[in-house]
CSV table of C-alpha atoms in Angstrom, one decimal:
chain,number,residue,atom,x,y,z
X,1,UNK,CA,-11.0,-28.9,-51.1
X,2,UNK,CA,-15.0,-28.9,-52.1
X,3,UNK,CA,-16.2,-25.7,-51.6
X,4,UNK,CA,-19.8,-25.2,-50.6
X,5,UNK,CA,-21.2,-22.0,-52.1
X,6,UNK,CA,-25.0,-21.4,-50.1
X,7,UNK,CA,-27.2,-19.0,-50.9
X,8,UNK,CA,-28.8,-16.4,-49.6
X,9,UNK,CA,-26.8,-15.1,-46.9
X,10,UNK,CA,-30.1,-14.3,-45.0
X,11,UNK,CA,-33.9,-14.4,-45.8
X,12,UNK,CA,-36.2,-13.0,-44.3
X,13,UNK,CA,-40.3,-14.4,-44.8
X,14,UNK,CA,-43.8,-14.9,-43.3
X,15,UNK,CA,-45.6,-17.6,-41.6
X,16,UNK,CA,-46.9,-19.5,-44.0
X,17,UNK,CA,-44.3,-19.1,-46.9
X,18,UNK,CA,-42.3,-21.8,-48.6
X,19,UNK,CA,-38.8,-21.4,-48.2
X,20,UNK,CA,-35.6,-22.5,-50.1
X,21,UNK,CA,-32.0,-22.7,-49.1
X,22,UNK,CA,-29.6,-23.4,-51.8
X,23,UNK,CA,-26.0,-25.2,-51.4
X,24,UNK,CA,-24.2,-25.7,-54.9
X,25,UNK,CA,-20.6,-28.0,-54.8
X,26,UNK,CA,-17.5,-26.7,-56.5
X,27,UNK,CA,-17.2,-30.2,-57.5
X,28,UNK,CA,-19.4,-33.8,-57.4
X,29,UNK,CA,-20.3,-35.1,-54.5
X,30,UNK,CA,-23.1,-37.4,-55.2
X,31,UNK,CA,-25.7,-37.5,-52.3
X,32,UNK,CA,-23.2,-37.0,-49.4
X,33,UNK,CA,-25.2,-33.6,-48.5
X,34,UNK,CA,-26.8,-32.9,-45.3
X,35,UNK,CA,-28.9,-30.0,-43.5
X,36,UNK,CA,-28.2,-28.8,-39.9
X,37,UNK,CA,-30.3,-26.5,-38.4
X,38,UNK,CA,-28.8,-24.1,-35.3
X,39,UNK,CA,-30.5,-21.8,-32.9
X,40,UNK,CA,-29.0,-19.8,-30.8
X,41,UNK,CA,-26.5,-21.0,-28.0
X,42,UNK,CA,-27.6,-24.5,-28.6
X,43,UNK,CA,-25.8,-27.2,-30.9
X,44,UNK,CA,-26.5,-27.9,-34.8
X,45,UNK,CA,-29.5,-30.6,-35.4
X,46,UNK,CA,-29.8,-33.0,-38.3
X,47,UNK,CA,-32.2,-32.0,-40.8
X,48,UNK,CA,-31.9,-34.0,-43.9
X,49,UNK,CA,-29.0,-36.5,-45.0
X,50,UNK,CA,-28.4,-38.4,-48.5
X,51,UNK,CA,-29.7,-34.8,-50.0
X,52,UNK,CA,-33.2,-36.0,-49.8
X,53,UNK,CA,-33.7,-38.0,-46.6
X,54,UNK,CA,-35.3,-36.5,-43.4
X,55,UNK,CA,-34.1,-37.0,-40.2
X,56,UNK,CA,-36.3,-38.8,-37.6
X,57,UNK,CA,-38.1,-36.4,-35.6
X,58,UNK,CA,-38.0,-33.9,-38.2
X,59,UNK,CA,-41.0,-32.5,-38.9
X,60,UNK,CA,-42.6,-33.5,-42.6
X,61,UNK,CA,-42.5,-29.5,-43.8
X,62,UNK,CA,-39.2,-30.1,-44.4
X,63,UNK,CA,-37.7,-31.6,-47.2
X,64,UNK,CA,-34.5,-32.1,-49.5
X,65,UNK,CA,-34.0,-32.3,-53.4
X,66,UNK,CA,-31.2,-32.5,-55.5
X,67,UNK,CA,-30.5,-30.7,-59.0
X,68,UNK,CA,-27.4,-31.4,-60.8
X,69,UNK,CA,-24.6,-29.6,-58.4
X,70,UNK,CA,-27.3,-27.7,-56.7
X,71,UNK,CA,-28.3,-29.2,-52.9
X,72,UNK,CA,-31.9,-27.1,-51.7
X,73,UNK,CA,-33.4,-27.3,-48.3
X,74,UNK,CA,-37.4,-26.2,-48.4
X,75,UNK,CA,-39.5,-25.4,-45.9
X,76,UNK,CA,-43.3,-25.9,-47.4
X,77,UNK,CA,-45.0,-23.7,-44.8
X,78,UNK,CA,-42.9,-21.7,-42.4
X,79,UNK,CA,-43.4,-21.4,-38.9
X,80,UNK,CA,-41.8,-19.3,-35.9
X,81,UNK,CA,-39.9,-22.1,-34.5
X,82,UNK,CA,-38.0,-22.6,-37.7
X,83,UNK,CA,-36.1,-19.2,-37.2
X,84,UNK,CA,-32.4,-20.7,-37.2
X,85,UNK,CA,-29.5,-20.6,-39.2
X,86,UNK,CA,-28.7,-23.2,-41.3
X,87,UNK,CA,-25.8,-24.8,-42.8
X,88,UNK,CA,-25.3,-27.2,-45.4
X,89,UNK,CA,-22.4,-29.9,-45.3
X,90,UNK,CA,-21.0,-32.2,-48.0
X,91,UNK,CA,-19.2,-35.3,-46.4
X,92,UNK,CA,-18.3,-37.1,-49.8
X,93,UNK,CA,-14.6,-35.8,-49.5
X,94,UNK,CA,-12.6,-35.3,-46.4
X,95,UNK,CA,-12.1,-32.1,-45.7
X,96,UNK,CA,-16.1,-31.9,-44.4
X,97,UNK,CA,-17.1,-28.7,-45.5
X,98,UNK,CA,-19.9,-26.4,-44.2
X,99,UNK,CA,-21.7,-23.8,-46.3
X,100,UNK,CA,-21.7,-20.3,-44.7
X,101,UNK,CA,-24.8,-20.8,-42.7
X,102,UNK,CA,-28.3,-19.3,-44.4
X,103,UNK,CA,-29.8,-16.4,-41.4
X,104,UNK,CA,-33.7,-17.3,-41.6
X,105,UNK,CA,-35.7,-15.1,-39.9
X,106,UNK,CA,-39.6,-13.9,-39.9
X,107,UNK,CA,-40.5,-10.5,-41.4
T,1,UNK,CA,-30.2,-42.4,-25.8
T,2,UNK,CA,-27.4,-41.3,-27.7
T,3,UNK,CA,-25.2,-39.2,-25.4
T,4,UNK,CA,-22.2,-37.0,-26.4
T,5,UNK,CA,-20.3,-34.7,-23.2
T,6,UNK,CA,-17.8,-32.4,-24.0
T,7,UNK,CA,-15.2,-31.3,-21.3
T,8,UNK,CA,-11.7,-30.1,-21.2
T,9,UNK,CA,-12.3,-26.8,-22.5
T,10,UNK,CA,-10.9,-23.2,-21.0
T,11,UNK,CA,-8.8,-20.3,-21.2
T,12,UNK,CA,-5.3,-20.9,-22.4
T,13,UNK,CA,-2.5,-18.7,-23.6
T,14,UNK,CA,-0.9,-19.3,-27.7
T,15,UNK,CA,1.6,-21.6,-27.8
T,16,UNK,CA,0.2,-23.9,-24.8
T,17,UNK,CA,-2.1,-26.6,-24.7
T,18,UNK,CA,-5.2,-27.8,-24.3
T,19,UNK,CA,-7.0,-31.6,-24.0
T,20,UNK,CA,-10.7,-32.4,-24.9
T,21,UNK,CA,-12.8,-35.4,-23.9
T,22,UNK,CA,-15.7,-36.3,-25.5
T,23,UNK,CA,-17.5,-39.0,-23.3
T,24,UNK,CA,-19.5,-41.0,-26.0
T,25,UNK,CA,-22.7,-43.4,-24.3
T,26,UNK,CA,-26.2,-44.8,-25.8
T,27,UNK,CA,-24.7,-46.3,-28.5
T,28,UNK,CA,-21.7,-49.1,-29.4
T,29,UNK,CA,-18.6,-46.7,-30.0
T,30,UNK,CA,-16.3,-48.8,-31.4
T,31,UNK,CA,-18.9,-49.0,-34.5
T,32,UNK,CA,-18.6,-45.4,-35.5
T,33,UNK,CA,-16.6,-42.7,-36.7
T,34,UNK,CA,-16.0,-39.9,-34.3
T,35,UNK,CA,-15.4,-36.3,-35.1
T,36,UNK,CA,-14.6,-32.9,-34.1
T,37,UNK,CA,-16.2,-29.2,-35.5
T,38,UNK,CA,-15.8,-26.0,-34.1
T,39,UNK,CA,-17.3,-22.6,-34.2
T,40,UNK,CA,-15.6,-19.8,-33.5
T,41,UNK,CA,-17.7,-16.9,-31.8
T,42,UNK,CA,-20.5,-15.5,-34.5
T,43,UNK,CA,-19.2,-17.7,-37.2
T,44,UNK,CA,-20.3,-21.0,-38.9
T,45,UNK,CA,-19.2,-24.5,-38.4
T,46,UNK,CA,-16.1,-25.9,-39.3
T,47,UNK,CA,-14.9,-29.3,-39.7
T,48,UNK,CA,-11.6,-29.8,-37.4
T,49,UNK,CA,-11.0,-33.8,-37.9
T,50,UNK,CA,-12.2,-37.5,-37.8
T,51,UNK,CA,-11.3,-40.9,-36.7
T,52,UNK,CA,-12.4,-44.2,-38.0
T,53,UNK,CA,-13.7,-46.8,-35.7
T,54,UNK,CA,-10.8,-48.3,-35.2
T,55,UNK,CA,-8.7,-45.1,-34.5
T,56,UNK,CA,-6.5,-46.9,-37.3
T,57,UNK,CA,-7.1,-44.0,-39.5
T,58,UNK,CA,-7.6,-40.0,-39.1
T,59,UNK,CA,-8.5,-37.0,-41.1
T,60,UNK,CA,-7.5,-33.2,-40.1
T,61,UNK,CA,-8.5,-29.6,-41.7
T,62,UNK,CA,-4.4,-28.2,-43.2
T,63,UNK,CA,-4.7,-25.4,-40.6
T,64,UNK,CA,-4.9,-27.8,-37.6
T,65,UNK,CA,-2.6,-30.2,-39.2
T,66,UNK,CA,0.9,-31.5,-37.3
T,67,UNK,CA,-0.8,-29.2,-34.2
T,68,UNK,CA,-3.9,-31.1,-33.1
T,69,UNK,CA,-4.1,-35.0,-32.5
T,70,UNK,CA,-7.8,-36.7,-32.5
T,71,UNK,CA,-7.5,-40.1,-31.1
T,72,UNK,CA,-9.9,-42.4,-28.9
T,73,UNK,CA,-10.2,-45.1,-26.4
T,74,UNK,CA,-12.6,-47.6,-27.5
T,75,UNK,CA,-12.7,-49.6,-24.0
T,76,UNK,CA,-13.7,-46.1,-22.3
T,77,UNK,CA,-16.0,-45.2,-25.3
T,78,UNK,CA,-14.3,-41.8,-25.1
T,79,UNK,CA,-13.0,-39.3,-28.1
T,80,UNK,CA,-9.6,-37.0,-27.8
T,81,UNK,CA,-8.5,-33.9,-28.9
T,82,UNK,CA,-5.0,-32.8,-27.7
T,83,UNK,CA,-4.2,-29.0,-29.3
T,84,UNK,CA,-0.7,-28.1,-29.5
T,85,UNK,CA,0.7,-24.5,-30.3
T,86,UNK,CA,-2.9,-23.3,-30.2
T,87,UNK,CA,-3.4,-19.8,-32.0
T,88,UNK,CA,-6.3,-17.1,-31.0
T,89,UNK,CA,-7.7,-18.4,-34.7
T,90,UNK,CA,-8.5,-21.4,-32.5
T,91,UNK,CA,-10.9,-20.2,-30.2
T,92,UNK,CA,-13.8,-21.7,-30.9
T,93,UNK,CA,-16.7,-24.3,-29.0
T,94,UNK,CA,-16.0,-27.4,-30.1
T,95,UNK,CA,-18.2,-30.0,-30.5
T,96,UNK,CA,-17.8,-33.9,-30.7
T,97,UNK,CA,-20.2,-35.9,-33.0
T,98,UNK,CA,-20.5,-39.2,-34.3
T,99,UNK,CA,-20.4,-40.9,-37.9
T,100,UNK,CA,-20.2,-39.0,-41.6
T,101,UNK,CA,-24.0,-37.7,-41.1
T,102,UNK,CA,-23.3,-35.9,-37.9
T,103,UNK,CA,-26.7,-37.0,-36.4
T,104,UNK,CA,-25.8,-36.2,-32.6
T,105,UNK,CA,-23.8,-33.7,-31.4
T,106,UNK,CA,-22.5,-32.8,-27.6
T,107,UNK,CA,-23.0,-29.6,-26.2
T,108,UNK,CA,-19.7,-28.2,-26.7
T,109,UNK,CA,-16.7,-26.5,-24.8
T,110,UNK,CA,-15.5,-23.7,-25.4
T,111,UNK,CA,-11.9,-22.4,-26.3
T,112,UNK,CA,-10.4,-19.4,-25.3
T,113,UNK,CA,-7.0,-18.9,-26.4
T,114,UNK,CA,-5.8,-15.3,-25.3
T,115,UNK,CA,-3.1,-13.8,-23.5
């Protein structure tokens, strides 16, 4: 199976700071990488797919990139409603796998 | 609008079982892949299976394997998941989505499998 090793656990960070999220495969998976984020009690939302591409609705802040086996998820400019956790996913080989789910929350 | 409702969840003993229905509308069902991902209390997501289109093919996590059957009904635009021999490590919500991207999700049932 492909694990999905994301880092860190939890972050902490102001308004206003640029955040990153890291995912890095235990093996290739091309582009088949996406970013969910989940608040509390409610269901996971489509961030970015394809590594890089944002989801419709998703506000432009957010964005993807791709380096080698590493997968990142930045935020340019945090703000208070993007307090979540978020999980990675790689959907190149069956079994899907999540990362562990990245805590973000304001200081 | 895309629409995904979850139902069949509940309290069930280990070794019983237990039938989701995902009711799938919004969108042409038979076009899509369908699957299932859980979350057990304070924990992250976890794949649980898939289905092609068709139903002609599926995909399940080894833990769940020979135990759980996904499946679908096409004419009813609906998705299955029938757990057999459920375990406590089962309890979980589980959530239907569609496709490899997992761009909609239901609002899940929950699980509970406890004596």
């Amino acid at each position: 199976d492909i694990q999905m090793t994301q880092s860190p656990s939890s972050l902490s960070a102001s308004l206003g700071d640029r955040v990153t999220i890291t995912c890095r495969a235990s093996q290739d998976i091309g582009n088949y990488l996406s970013w969910f984020q989940q608040k509390p009690g409610k269901s996971p939302r489509l961030m970015i797919y394809g590594a890089t591409n944002l989801e419709d609705g998703v506000p432009s802040r957010f964005s993807g990139s791709r380096s080698g086996s590493d997968y990142s998820l930045t935020i340019s400019s945090l703000e208070s409603e993007d307090t979540a956790i978020y999980y990675c996913l790689q959907y190149d080989k069956y079994p899907d796998t999540f990362g562990a789910g990245t805590k973000l929350e304001l200081k | 609008e895309v629409q995904l409702v979850e139902s069949g969840g509940g309290l069930v003993q280990p070794g019983r079982s237990l039938k989701l229905s995902c009711a799938a509308s919004g969108f042409t069902f038979s076009n899509y892949y369908m699957a299932w991902v859980r979350q057990a209390p304070t924990k992250g997501l976890e794949w649980v299976a898939s289905i092609t289109n068709s139903g002609g093919s599926t995909y399940y996590r080894d833990s769940v394997k020979g135990r759980f059957t996904i499946s679908r009904d096409n004419a009813k635009s609906t998705l299955y998941l029938q757990m057999d021999s459920l375990r406590s490590e089962d309890t979980a919500t589980y959530y239907c989505t569609r496709g490899h991207t997992y761009p909609y999700w239901g609002q899940g049932t929950l699980v509970t499998v406890s004596s």
